[in-house]
CSV table of C-alpha atoms in Angstrom, one decimal:
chain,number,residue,atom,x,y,z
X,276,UNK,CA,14.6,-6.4,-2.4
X,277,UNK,CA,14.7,-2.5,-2.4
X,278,UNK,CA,18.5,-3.1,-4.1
X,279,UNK,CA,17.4,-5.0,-7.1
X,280,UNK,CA,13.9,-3.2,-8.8
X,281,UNK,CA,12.2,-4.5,-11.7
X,282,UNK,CA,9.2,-4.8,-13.7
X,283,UNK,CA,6.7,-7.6,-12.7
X,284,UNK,CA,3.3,-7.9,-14.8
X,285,UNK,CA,0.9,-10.2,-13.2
X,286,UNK,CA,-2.4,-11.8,-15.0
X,287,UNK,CA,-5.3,-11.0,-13.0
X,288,UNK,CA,-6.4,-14.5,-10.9
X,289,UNK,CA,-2.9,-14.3,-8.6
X,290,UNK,CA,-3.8,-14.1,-5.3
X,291,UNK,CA,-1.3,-11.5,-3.2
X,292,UNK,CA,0.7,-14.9,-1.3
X,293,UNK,CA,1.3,-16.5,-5.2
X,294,UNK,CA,2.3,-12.8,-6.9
X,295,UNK,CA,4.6,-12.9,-3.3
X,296,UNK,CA,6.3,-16.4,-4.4
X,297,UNK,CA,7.0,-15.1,-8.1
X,298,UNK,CA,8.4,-11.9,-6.8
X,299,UNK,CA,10.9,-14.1,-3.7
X,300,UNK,CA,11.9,-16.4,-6.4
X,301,UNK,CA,13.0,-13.9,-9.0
X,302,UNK,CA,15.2,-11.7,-6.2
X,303,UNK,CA,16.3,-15.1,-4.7
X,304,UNK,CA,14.8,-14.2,-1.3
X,305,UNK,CA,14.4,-17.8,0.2
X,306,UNK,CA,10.3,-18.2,0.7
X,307,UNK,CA,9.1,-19.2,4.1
X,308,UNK,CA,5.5,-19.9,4.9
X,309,UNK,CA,2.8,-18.2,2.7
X,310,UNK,CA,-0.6,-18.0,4.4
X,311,UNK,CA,-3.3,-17.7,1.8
X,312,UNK,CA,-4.8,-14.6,1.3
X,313,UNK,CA,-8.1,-15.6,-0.6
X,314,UNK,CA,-9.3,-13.3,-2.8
X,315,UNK,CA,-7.7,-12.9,-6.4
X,316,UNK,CA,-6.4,-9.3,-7.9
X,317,UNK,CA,-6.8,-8.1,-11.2
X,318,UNK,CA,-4.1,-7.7,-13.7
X,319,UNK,CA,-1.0,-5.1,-12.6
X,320,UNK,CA,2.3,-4.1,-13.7
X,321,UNK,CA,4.5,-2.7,-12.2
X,322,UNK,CA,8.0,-1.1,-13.4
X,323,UNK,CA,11.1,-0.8,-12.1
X,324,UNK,CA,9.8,-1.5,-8.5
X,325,UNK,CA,11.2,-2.6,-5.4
X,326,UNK,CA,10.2,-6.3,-4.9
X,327,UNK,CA,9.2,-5.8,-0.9
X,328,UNK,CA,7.0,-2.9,-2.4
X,329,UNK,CA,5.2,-5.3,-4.8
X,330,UNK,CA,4.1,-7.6,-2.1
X,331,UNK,CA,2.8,-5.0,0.2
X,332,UNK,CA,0.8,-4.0,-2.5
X,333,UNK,CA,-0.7,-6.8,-3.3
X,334,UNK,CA,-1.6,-7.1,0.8
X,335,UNK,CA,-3.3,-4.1,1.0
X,336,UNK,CA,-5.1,-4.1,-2.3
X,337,UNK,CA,-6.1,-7.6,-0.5
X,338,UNK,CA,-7.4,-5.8,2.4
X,339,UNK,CA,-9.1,-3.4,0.5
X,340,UNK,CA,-11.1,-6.4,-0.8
X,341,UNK,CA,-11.5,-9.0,2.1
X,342,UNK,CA,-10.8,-6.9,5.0
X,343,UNK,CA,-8.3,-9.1,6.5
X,344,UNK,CA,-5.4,-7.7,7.0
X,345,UNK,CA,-1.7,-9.5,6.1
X,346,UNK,CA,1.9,-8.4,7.3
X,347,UNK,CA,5.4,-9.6,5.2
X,348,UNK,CA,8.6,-10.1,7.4
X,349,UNK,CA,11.1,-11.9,7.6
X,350,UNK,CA,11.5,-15.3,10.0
X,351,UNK,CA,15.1,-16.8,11.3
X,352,UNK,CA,13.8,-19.2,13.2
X,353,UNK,CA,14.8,-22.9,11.6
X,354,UNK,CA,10.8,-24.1,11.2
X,355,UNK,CA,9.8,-21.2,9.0
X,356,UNK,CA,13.1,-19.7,7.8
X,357,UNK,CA,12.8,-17.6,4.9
X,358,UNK,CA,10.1,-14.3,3.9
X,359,UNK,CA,6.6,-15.1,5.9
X,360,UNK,CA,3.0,-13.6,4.9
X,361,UNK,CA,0.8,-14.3,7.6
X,362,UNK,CA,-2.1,-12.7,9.0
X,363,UNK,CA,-2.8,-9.8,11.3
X,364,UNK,CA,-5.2,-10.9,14.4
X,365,UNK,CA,-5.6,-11.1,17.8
X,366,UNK,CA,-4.1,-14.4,19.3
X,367,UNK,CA,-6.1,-16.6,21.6
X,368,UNK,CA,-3.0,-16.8,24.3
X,369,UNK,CA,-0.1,-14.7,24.5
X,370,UNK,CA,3.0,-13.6,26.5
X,371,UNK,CA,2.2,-11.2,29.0
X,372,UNK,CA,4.8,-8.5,30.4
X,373,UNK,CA,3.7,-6.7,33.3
X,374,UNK,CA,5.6,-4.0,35.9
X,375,UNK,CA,7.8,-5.2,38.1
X,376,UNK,CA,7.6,-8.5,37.1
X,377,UNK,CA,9.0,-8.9,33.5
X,378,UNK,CA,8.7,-5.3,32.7
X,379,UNK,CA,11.5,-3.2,33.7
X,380,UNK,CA,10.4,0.2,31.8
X,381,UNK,CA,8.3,1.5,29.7
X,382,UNK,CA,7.5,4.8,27.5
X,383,UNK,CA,4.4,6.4,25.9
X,384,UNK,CA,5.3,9.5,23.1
X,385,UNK,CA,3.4,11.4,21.0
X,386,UNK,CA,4.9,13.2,17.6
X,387,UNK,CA,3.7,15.6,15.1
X,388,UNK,CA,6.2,15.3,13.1
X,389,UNK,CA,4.0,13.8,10.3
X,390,UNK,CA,0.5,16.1,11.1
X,391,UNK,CA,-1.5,18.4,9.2
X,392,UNK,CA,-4.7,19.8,9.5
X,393,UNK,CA,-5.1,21.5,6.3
X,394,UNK,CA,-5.4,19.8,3.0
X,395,UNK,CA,-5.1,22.1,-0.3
X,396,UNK,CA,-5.0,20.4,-3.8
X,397,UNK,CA,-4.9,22.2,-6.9
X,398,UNK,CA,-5.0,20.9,-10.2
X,399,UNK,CA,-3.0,24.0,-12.4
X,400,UNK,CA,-4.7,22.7,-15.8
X,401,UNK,CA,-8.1,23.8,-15.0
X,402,UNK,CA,-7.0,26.1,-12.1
X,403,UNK,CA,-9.8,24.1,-9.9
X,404,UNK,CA,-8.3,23.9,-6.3
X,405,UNK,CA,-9.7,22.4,-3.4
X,406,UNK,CA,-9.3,22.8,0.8
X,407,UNK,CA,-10.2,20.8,3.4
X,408,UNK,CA,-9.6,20.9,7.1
X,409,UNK,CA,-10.2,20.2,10.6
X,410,UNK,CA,-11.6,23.5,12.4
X,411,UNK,CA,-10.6,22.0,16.2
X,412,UNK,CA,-7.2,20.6,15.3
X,413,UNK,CA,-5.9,23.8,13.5
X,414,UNK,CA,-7.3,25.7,16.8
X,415,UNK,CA,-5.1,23.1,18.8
X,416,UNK,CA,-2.0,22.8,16.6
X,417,UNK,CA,-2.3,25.9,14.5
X,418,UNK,CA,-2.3,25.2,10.7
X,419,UNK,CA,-0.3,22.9,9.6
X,420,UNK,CA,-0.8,22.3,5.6
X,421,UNK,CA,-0.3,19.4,3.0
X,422,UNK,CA,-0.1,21.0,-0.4
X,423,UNK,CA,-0.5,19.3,-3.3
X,424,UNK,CA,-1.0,19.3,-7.1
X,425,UNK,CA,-2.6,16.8,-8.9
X,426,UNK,CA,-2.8,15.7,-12.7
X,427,UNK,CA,-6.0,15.2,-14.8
X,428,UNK,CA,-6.4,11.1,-13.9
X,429,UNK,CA,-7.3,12.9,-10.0
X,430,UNK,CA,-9.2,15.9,-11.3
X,431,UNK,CA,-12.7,14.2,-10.8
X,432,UNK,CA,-12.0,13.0,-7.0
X,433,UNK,CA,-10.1,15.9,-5.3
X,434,UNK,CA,-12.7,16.1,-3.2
X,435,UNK,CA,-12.6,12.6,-1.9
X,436,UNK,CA,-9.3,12.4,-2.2
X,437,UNK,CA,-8.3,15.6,-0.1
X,438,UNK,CA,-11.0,14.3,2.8
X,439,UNK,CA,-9.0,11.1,2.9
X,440,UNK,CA,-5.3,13.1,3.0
X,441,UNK,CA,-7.3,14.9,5.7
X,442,UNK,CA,-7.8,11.9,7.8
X,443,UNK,CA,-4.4,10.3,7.4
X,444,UNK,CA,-3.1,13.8,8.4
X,445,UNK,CA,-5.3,14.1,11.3
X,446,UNK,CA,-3.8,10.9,13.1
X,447,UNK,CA,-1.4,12.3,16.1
X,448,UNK,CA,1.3,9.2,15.7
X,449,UNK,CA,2.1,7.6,19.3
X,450,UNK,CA,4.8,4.8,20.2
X,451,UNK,CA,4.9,2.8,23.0
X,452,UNK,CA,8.8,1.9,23.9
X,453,UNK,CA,9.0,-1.4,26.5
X,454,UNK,CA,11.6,-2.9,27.6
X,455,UNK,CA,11.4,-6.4,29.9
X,456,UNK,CA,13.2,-9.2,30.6
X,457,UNK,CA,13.1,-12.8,29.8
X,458,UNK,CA,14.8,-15.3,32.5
X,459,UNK,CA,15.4,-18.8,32.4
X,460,UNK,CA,14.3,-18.5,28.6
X,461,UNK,CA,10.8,-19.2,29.5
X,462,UNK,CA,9.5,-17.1,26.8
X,463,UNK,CA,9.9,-17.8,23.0
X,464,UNK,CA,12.2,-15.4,20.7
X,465,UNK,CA,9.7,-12.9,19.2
X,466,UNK,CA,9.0,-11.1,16.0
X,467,UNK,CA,8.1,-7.9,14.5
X,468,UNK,CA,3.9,-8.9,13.9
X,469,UNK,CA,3.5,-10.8,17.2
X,470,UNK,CA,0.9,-10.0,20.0
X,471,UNK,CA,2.2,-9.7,23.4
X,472,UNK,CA,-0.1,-8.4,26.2
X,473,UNK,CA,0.9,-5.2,28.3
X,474,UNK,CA,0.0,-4.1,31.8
X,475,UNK,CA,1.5,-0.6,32.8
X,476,UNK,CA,-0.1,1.7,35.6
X,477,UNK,CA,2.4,4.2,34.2
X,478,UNK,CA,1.7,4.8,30.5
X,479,UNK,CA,-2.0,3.1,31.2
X,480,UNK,CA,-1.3,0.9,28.2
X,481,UNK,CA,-3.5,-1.7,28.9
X,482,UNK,CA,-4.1,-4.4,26.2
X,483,UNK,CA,-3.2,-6.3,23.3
X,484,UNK,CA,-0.3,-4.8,21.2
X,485,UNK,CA,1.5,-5.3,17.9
X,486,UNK,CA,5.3,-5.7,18.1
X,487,UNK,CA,6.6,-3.1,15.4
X,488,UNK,CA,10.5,-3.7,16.7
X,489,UNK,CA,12.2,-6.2,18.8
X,490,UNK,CA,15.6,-6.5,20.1
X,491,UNK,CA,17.0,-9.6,22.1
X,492,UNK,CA,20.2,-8.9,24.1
X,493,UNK,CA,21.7,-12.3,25.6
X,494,UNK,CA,22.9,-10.8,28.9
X,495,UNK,CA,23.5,-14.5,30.2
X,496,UNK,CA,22.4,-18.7,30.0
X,497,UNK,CA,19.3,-17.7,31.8
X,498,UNK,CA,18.8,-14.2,31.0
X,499,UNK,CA,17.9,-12.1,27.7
X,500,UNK,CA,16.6,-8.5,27.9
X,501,UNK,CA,14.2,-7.1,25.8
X,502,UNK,CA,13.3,-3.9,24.0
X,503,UNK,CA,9.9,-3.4,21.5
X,504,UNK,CA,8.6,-0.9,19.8
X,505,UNK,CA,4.9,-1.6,20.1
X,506,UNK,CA,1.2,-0.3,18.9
X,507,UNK,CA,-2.3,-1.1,19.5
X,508,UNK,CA,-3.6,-1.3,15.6
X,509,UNK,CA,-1.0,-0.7,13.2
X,510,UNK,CA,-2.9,1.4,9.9
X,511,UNK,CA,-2.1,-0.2,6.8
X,512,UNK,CA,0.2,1.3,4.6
X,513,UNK,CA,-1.2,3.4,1.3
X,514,UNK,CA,-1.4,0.8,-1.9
X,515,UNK,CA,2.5,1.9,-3.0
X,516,UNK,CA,1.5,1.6,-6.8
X,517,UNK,CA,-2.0,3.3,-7.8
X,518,UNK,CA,-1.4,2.6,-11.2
X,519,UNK,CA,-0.9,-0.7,-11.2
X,520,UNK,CA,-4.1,-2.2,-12.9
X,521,UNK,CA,-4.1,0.4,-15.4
X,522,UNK,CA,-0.5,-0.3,-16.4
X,523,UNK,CA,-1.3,-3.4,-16.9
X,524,UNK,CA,-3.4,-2.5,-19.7
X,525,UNK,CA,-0.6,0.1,-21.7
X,526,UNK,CA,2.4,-2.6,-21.1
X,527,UNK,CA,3.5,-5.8,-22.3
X,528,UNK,CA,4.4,-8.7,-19.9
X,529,UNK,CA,8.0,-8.1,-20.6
X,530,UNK,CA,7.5,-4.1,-20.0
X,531,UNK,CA,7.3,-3.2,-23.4
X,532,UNK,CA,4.8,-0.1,-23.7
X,533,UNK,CA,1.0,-0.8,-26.1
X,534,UNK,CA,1.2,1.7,-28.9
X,535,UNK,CA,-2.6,2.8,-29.0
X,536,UNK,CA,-4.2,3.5,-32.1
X,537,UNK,CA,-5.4,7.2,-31.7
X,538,UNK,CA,-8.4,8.8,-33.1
X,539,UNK,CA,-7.7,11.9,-35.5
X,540,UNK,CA,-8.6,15.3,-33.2
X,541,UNK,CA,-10.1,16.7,-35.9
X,542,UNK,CA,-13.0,13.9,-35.8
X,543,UNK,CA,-13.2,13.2,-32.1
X,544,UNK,CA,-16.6,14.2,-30.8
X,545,UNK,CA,-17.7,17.2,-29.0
X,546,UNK,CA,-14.6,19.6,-30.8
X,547,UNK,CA,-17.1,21.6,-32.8
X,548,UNK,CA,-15.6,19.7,-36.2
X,549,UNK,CA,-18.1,16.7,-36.0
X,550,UNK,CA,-20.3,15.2,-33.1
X,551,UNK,CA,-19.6,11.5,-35.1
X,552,UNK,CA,-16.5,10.1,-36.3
X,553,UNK,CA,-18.6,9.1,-39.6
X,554,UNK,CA,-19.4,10.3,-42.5
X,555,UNK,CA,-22.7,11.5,-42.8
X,556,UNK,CA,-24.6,9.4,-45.5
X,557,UNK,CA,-24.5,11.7,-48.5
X,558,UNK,CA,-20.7,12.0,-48.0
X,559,UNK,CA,-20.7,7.8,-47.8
X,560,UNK,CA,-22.5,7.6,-51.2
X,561,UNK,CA,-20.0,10.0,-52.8
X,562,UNK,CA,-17.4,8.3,-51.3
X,563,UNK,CA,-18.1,4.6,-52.8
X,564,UNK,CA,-19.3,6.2,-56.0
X,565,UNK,CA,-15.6,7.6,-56.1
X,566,UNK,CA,-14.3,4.1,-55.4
X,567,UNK,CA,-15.9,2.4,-57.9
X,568,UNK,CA,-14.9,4.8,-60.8
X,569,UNK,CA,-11.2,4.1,-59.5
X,570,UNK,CA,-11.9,0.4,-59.5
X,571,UNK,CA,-13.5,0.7,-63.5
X,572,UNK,CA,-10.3,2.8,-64.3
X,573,UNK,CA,-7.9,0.7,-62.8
X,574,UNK,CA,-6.7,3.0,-60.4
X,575,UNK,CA,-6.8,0.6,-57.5
């Protein structure tokens, strides 16, 4: 789907899992099974985007609404072949791998690759600039800083939006590497977005935990080894496309951009010409007088 972008406008009243089945059928993606998502999104366009990025968009706008949270992937398996949307919960049963029984190693890292502790925007057409940080983490980690400038639409929220930055930054990412084994094919083939459950005296992880990557080596006819990439509550992504609703409002449904009628500056309010657009009344009365003399001429 990243390969072949596009525009997609959507009336508002689609829910995320029907905006998914337009977007699978127009990049011939083969749609699997759709869970319903249950709340409905307003009107978006978006242009020239990736397809996969549309969808997630639509999941975590859905999140933002219902709180329940919705993962896209894609299933092999013959019952469900094809794209899936299904939601992100805690099973009532699942597959357990434990030390020395099923679990044959396991890792626990820590990166700061993607950390900051310092959050400075600055908006250069007013000058206003704004900092936010963590006092403890920059004494732990020194200062590490996201700069930033943003345009007018952000001027009004730099605060709240450089507290939020702030607390994306702040996250210290961690990845949990397993690797078990499955004999006799007890155990089903698994997915990126199911649960297993992990028991390690090493890394302590302890828990439920998201499967983020998978790979199934067939070592034999009764034995497959197994290596995940796992987490205990992924974060959903940031909305890809901000902008979505409004452009929905400047663009056609065929992507064709809404020429606006514009004001005159010289008779917007508040620019020291006039604090109305209208004429005042004497100026109206002079005005229609003029007409009508046209009018008894036969100017007009």
């Amino acid at each position: 789907m990243a390969k072949n972008p596009d525009d997609y406008y959507f009336n508002g009243g689609f829910t995320a899992s029907q905006r998914a089945e337009e977007v699978l059928k127009n990049v011939g993606v083969v749609r699997g099974k759709l869970a319903p998502t249950g709340i409905t999104l307003p009107a978006s366009f978006y242009k020239a985007a990736a397809g996969d990025q549309v969808i997630i968009d639509g999941l975590v706008k859905t999140a933002q609404g219902n709180s329940k949270k919705y993962w896209l992937r894609f299933d092999a398996s013959e019952e469900h072949f094809g794209a899936t949307i299904f939601e992100r919960k805690i099973p009532p049963y699942m597959w357990a791998f434990q030390r020395g029984v099923n679990m044959t190693n396991a890792r626990y890292e820590e990166s700061l690759e993607e950390h900051y502790n310092v959050v400075k925007l600055i908006n250069r057409e007013t000058g206003k600039t704004v900092v936010r940080f963590d006092k403890q983490a920059v004494a732990d980690f020194g200062a590490r800083t996201r700069f930033e400038e943003v345009d007018k639409d952000h001027a009004a929220t730099m605060e709240k939006d450089a507290m939020e930055m702030l607390k994306e930054g702040l996250k210290i990412k961690s990845s949990i590497g397993i690797e078990g084994v499955n004999d006799n094919m007890v155990m089903p083939i698994f997915h990126v977005g199911d649960v297993i459950y992990v028991e390690d005296g090493v890394t302590l992880a302890l828990g439920p935990y998201f499967i983020r990557r998978v790979e199934h080596t067939f070592v034999s006819s009764k034995r497959i080894t197994l290596v995940f990439d796992v987490e205990a509550a992924p974060d959903l992504p940031v909305a890809p496309f901000d902008s979505a609703e409004k452009d929905a409002t400047e663009y056609t449904p065929d992507g064709k951009q809404i020429k606006k009628e514009t004001t005159p500056t010289a008779v917007k309010t508040g620019k020291g010409v006039s604090e109305t657009p209208k004429y005042q009344v004497e100026m109206e009365q002079v005005s229609m007088k003029l007409q009508r003399l046209d009018k008894e001429s036969g100017m007009t």
